[in-house]
Short mmCIF file of C-alpha atoms in Angstrom, two decimals:
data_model
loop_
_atom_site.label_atom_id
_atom_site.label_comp_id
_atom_site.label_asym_id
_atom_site.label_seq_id
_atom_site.Cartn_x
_atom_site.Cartn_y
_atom_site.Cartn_z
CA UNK A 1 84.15 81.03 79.96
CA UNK A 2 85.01 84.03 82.03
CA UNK A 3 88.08 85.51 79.51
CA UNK A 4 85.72 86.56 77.51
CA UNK A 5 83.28 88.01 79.77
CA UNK A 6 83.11 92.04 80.42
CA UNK A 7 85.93 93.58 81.61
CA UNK A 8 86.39 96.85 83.52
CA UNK A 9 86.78 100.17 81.67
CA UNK A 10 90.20 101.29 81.33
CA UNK A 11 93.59 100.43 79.73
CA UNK A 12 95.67 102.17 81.48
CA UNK A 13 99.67 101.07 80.66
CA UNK A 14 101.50 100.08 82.99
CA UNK A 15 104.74 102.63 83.67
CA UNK A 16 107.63 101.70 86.26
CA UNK A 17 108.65 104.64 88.70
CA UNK A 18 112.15 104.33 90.24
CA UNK A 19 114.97 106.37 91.74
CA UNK A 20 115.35 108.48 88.71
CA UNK A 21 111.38 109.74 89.67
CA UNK A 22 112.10 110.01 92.93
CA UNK A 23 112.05 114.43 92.62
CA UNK A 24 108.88 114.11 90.85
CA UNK A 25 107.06 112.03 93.16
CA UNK A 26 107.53 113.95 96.41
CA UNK A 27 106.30 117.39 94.27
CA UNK A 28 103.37 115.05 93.02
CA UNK A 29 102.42 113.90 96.83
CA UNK A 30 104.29 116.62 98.66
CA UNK A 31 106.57 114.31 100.74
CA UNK A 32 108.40 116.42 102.89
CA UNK A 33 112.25 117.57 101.59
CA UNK A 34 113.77 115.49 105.14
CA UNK A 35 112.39 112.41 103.39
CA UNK A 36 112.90 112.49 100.05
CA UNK A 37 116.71 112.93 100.45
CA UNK A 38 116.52 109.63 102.90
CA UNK A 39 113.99 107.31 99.75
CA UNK A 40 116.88 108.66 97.53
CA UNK A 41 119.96 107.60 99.65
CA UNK A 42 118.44 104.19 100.35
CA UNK A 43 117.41 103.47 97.01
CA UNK A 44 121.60 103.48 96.18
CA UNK A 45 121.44 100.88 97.68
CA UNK A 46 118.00 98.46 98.20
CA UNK A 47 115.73 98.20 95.11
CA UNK A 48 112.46 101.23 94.78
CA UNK A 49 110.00 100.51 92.27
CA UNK A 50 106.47 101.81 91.97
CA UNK A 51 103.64 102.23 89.56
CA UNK A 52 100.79 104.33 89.22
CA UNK A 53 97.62 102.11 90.71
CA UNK A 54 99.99 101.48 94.24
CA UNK A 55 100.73 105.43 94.25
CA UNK A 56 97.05 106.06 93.30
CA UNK A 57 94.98 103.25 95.10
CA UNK A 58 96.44 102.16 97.68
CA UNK A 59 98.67 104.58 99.62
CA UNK A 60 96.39 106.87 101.92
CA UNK A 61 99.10 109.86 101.14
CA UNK A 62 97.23 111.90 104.13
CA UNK A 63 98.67 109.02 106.98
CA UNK A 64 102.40 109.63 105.36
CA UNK A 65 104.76 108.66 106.92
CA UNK A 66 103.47 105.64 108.84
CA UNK A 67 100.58 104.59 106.22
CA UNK A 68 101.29 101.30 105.91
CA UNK A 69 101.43 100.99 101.94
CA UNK A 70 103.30 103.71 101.89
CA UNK A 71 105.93 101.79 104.43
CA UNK A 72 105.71 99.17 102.12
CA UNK A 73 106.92 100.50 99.19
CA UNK A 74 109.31 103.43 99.70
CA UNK A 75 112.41 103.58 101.36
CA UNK A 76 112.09 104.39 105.29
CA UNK A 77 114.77 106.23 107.97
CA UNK A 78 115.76 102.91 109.55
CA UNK A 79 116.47 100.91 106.66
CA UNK A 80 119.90 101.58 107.00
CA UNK A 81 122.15 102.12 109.54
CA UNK A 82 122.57 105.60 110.87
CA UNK A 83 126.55 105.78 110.01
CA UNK A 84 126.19 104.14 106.48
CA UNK A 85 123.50 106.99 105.61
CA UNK A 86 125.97 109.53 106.87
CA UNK A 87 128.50 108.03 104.46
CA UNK A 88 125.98 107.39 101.37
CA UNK A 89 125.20 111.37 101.71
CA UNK A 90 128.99 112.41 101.98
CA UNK A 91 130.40 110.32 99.17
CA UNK A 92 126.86 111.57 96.85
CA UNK A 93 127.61 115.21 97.93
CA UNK A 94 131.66 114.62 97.16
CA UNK A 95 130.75 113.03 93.53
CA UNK A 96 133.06 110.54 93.92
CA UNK A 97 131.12 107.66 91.99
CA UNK A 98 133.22 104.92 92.32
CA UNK A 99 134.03 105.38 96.17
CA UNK A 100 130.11 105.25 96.27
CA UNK A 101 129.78 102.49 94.18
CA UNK A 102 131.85 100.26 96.61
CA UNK A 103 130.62 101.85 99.52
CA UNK A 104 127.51 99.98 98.44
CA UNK A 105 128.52 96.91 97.74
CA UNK A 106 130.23 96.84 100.84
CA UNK A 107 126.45 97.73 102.55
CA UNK A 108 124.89 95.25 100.73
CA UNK A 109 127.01 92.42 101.98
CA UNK A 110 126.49 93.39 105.28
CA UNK A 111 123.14 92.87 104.81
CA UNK A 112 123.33 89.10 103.98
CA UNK A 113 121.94 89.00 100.49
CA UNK A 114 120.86 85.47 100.27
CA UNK A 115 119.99 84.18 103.62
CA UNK A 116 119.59 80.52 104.58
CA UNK A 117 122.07 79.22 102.99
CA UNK A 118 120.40 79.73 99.30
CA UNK A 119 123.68 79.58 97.32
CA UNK A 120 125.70 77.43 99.59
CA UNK A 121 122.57 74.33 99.77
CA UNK A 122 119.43 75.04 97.75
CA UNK A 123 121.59 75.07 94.00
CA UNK A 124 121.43 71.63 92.28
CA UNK A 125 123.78 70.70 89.63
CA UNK A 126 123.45 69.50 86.48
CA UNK A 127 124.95 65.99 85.27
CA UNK A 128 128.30 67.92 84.36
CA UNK A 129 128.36 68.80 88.36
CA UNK A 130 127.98 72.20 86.88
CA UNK A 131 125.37 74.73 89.29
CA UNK A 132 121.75 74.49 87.64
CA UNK A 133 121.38 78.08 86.87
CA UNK A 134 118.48 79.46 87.82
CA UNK A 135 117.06 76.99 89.88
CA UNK A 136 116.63 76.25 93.42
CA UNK A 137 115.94 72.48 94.53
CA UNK A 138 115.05 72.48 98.78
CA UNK A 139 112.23 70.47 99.50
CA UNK A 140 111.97 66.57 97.75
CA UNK A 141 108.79 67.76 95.90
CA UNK A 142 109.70 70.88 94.90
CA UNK A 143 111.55 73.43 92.56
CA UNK A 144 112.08 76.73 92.07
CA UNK A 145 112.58 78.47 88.41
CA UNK A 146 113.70 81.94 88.42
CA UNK A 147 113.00 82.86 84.39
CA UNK A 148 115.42 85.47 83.71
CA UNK A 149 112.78 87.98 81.87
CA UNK A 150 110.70 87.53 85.21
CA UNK A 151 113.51 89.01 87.53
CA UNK A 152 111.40 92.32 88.33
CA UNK A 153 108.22 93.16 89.95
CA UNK A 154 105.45 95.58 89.27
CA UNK A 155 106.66 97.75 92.57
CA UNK A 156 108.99 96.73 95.17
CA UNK A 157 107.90 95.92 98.92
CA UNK A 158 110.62 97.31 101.23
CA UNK A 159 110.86 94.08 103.10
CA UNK A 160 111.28 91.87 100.07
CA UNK A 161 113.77 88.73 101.33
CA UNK A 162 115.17 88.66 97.42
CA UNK A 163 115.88 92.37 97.15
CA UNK A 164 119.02 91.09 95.65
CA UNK A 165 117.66 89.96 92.54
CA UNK A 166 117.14 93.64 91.39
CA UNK A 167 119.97 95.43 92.59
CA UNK A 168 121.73 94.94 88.88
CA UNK A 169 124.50 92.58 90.42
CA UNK A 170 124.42 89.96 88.26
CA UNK A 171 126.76 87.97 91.04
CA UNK A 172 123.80 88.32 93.28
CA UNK A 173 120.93 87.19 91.22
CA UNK A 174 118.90 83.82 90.28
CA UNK A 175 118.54 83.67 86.47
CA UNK A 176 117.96 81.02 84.11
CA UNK A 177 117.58 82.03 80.34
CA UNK A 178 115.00 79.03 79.61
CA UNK A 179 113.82 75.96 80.79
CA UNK A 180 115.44 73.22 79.24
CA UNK A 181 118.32 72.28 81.36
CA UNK A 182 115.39 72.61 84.30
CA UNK A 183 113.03 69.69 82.20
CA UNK A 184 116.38 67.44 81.84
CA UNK A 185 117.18 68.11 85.66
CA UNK A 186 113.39 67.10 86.56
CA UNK A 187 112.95 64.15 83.92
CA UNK A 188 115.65 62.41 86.26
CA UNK A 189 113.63 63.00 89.80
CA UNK A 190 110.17 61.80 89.29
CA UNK A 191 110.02 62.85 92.98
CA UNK A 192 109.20 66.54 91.81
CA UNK A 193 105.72 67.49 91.50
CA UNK A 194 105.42 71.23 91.82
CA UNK A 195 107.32 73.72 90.28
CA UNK A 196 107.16 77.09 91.52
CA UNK A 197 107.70 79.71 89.39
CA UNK A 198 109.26 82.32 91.13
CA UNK A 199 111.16 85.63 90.83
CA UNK A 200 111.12 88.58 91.01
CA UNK A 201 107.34 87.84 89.47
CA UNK A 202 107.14 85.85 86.66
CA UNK A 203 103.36 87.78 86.05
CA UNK A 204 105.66 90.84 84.85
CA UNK A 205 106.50 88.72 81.25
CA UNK A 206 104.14 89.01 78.42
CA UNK A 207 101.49 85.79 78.28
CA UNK A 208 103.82 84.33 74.95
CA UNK A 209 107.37 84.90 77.08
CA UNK A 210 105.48 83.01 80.12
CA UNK A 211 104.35 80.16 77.58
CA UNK A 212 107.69 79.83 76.53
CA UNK A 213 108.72 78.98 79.92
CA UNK A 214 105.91 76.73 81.67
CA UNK A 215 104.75 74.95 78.17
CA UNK A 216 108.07 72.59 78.40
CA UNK A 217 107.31 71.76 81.99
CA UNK A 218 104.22 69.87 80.80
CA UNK A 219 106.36 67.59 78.95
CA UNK A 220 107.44 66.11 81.97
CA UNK A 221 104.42 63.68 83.66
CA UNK A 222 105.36 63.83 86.90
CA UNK A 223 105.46 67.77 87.00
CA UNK A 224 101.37 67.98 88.64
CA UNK A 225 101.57 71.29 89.85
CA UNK A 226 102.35 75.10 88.54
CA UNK A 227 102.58 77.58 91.19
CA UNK A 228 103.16 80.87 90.54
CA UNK A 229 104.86 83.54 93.18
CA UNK A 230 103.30 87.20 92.53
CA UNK A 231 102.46 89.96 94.08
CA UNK A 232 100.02 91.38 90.59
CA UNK A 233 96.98 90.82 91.98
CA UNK A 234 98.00 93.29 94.78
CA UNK A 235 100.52 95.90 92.64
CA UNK A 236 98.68 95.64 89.57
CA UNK A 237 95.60 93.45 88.96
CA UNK A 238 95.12 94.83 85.24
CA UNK A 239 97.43 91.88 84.31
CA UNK A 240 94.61 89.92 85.09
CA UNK A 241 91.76 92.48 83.34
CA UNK A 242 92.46 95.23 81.36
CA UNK A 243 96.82 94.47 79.88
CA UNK A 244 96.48 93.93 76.21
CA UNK A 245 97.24 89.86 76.79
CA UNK A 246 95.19 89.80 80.07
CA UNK A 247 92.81 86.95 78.16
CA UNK A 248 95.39 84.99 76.57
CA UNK A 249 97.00 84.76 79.80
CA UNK A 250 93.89 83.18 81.28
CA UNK A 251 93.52 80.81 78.05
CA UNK A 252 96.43 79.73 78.99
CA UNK A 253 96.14 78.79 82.45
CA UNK A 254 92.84 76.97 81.31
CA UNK A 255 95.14 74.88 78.64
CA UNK A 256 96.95 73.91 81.17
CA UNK A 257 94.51 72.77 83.52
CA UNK A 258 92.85 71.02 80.82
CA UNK A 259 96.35 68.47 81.10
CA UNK A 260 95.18 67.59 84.65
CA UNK A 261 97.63 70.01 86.57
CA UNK A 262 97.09 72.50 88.84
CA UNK A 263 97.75 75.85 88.32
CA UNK A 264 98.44 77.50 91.74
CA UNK A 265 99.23 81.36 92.51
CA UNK A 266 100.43 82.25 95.10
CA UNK A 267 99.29 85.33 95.75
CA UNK A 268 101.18 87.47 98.55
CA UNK A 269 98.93 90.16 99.95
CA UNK A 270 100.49 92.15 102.70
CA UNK A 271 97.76 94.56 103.64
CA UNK A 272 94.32 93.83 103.71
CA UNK A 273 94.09 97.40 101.99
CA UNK A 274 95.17 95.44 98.79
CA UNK A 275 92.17 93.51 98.51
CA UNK A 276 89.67 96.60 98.55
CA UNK A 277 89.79 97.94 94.80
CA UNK A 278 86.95 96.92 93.01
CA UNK A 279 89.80 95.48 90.13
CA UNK A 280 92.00 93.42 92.58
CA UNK A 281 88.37 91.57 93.30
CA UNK A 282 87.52 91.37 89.93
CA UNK A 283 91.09 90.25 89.31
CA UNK A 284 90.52 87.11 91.51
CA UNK A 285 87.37 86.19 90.36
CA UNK A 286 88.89 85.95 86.92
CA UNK A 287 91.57 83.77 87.75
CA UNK A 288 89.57 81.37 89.82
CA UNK A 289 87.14 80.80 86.91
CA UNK A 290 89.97 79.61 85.09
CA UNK A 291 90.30 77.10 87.58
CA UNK A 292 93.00 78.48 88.77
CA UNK A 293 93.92 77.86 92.89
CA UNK A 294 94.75 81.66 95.05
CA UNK A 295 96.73 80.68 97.91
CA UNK A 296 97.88 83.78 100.17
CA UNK A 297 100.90 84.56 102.18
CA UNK A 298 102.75 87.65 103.58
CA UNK A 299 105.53 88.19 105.96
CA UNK A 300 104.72 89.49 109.31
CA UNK A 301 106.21 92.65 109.22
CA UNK A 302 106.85 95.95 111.29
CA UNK A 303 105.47 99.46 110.57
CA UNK A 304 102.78 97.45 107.90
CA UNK A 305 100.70 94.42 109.77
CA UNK A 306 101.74 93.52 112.76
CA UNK A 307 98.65 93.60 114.58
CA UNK A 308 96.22 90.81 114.70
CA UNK A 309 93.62 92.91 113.60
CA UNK A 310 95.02 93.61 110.54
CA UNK A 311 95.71 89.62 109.65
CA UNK A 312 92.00 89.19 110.89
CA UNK A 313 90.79 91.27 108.27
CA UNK A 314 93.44 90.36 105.42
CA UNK A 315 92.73 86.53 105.82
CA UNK A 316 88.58 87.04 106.14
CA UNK A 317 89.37 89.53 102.81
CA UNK A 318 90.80 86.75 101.18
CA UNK A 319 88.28 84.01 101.44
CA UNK A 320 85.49 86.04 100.95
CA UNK A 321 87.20 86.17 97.27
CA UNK A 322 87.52 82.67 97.04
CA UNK A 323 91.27 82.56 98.01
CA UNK A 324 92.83 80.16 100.49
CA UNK A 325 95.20 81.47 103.56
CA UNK A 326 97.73 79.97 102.95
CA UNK A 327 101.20 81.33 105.47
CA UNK A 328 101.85 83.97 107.78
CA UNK A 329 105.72 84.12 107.49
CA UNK A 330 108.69 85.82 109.78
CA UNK A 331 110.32 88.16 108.12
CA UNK A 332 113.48 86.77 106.91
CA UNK A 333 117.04 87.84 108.61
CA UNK A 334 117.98 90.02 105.33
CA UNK A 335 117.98 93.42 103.74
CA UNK A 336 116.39 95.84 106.19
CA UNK A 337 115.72 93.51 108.98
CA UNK A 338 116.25 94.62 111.95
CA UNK A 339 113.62 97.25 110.68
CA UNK A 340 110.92 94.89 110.10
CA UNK A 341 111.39 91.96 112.48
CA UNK A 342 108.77 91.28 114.91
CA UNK A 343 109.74 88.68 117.87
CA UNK A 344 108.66 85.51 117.70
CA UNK A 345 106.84 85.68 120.73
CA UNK A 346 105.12 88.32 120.03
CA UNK A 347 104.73 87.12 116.39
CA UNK A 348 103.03 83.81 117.82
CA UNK A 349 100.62 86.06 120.18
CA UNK A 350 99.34 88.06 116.81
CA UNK A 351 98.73 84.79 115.04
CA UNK A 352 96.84 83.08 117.45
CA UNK A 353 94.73 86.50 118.40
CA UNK A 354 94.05 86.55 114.64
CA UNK A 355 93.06 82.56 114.20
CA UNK A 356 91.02 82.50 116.95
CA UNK A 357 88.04 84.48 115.39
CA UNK A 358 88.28 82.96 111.89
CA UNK A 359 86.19 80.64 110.58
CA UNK A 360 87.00 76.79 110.05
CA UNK A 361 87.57 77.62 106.22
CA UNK A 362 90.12 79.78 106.58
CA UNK A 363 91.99 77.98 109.60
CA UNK A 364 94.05 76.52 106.94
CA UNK A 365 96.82 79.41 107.73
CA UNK A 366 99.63 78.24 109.43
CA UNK A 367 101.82 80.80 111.51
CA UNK A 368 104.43 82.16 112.29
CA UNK A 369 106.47 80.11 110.17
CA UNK A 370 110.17 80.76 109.69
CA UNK A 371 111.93 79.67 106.08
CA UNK A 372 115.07 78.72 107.52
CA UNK A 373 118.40 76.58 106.29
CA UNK A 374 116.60 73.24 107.71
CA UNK A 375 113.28 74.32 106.30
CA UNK A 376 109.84 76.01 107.59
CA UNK A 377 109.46 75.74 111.62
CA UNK A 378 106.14 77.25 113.10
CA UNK A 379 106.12 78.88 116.34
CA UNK A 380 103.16 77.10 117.69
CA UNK A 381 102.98 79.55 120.68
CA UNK A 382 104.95 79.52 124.45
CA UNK A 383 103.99 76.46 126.63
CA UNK A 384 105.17 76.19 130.52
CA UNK A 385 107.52 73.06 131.20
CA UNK A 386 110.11 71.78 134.02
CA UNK A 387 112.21 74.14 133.13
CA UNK A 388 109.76 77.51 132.56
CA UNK A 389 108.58 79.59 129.78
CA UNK A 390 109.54 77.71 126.38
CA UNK A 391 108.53 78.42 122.73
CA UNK A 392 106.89 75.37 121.48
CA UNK A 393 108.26 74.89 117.38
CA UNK A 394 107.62 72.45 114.92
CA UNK A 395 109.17 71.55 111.41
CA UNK A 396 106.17 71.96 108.72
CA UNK A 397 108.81 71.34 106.06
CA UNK A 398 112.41 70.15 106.07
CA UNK A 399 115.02 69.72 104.04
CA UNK A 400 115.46 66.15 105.69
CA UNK A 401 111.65 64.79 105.33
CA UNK A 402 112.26 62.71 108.70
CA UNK A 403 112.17 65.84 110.65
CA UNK A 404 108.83 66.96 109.03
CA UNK A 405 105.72 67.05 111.86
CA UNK A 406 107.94 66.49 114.73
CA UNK A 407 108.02 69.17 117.76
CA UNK A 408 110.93 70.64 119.77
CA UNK A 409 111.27 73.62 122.09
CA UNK A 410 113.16 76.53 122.60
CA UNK A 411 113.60 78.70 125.88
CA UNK A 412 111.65 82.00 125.75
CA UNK A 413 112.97 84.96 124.52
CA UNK A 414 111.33 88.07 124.35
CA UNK A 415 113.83 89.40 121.68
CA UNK A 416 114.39 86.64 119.62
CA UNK A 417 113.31 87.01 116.18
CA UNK A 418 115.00 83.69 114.06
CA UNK A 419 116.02 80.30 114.66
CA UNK A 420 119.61 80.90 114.95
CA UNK A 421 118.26 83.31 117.88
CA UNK A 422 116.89 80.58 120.21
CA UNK A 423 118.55 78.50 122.96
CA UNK A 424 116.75 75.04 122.07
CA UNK A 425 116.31 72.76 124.90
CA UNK A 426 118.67 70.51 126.34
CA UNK A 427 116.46 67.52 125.11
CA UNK A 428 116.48 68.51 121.87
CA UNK A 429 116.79 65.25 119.31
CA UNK A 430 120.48 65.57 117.76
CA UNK A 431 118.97 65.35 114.28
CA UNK A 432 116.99 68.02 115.07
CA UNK A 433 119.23 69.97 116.57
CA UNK A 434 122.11 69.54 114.45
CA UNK A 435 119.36 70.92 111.21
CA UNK A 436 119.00 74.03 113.50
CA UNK A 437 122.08 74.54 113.50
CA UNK A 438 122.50 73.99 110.37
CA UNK A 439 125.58 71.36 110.93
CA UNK A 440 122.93 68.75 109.03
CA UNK A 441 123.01 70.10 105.66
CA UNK A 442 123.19 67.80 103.11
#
């Protein structure tokens, strides 16, 4: 078995670089004075985290500013709006901590912290009506677990839909402290067979802190499937090589297996510059000896991959290491949005340009897919009808399972960028129409 095969030289530590680093970074990479005052400004108020392999193998520091990595992981002019970085530097100049302090959390609020309707719909309760904490409950099949001691990552992507979770508001963030309530909660639905663990990254928690957590779910028989979010195979594949428990985390993948589940990651690679270090392939190869299943997905996203190009080579990247593409999202209508977003024409034009040259193993991408309030809806590309130019959409997954597979349209926009963006057409179904509107919600 492969855990005990060779590994790669090398046991490097891993060491978390945040605001507080922010001085000795741009001395370190000489990023100019203009820039570092704007990665420390935004920083007060979206999450920056890096570590030493992103700074070191991935970011081509000569293409600074606009390398993509680099655009990925630190704080850009843009982020923000123009006014509230005028105000962030006046109140940090004035020293006036708490004005800045609510300044904010006033900025943060603005930027709709937990979008489609996460808190309001996705929370289930427990059988004292009381909110399930940590746990999110959309789709019949489904679960997510938010493990409180996996509510961090290994580095921070700027476009990250649950930036929330590490700004240190506790009033913003999915947490549960164990699992227990969530095996109670899923011995009752029989329905549920995949639980995704999610974060934050659940791959930042020692392999013993991680057993704690999934080894209940396997008391449940209907549980089939373990999926795990990350982004470590991208930020920092030694958690899969050279980390002091990088075997016994593989053991324990294979124990599980060996129940008859799956054991899914879900791998989110952004860049297909992610995939080129000899120890992010080694990485994968690990895991899938393990039996383990890589299915990737990324946000199409501004300033980092939006070019079909770039998803041509990312998803060819990806199966030529065994892994399965899996979703090419929209970037979600939080955080630093308007930044990132990418039209959804424009967003179905890159997709297709990228399918069409891939291979029939790795058409099993689907794209551009929004995760909206009703559920996922793919932009399956602009058709010509009675009435003109119309987006042609389609519910992949719904909250409602009726609505699943069925198509509806949209007139074109050339701006629009989400759901709640689009003037659907007159003929829409009323079930599917009130769901987009999000007047459905059960």
């Amino acid at each position: 078995m492969t855990v005990t095969a060779p590994v790669l030289s090398g046991t490097e530590r891993f060491r978390a670089l945040g605001p507080q680093h922010i001085d000795e970074l741009a001395e370190r990479y000489r990023i100019p004075s203009h820039l570092r005052e704007t990665i420390r400004l935004v920083s007060t108020v979206l999450p920056f985290r890096v570590n030493e392999y992103v700074l070191g193998e991935l970011i081509d520091w000569s293409q600074i500013p606009e390398d993509p990595i680099f655009q990925l992981v630190f704080p850009q002019p843009g982020m923000l709006l123009a006014e509230d970085e005028r105000q962030l530097a006046a109140l940090a100049r004035s020293g006036d901590g708490a004005a800045l302090r609510a300044t904010v959390r006033a900025i943060r609020e603005r930027l709709n912290p937990h979008p489609s309707g996460q808190r309001q719909y996705n929370v289930p309760r427990r059988a004292d009506g009381k909110p399930l904490a940590g746990v999110q409950h959309k789709y019949e099949q489904t679960v997510l677990y938010f493990p409180s001691q996996g509510q961090t990552c290994h580095s921070y992507c700027t476009y990250c839909f649950r930036w929330a979770q590490f700004v240190g508001d506790v009033d913003l963030r999915f947490a549960a402290p164990g699992p227990h309530e969530l095996v109670d909660y899923l011995r009752t639905r029989p329905l549920i067979t995949d639980v995704l663990v999610t974060g934050g990254d659940p791959l930042v928690m020692s392999t013993e802190r991680l057993r704690g957590h999934l080894g209940p779910l396997l008391e449940v028989e209907s549980v089939r499937t373990i999926r795990l979010g990350t982004k470590s195979l991208a930020y920092w594949p030694q958690r899969f090589v050279t980390d002091a428990d990088a075997d016994d985390l593989l053991r324990l993948f294979e124990q599980i297996i060996a129940t008859g589940r799956n054991v899914a990651v879900m791998a989110h690679f952004s860049h297909p510059r992610e995939l080129e270090p000899e120890l992010a392939r080694r990485a994968m190869a690990r895991l899938r000896a393990t039996g383990v299943l890589i299915y990737c997905q990324a946000p199409l996203i501004a300033h980092v991959n939006d070019s079909a190009v770039v998803w041509q080579q990312m998803w060819h990247a990806e199966l030529a290491n065994g892994a399965v593409p899996y979703y090419m999202f929209v970037e979600r209508d939080t955080g630093p949005y308007d930044y990132f977003k990418v039209p959804l024409e424009r967003a179905a034009a890159i997709f297709q340009d990228a399918y069409r040259d891939l291979s029939g193993l790795a058409r099993t991408v689907r794209g551009p897919v929004m995760s909206a309030t009703a559920g996922k809806v793919v932009v399956d590309g602009v058709v010509t009808d009675r009435g003109g130019q119309a987006l042609q959409l389609r519910f992949l997954q719904a909250r409602d399972p009726a609505l699943v597979g069925r198509p509806f349209r949209a007139r074109q926009s050339p701006t629009a960028a989400w759901l709640d963006e689009l003037q659907l057409d007159p003929d829409t179904p009323e079930d599917i129409a009130a769901a987009v509107r999000g007047t459905a919600v059960a």
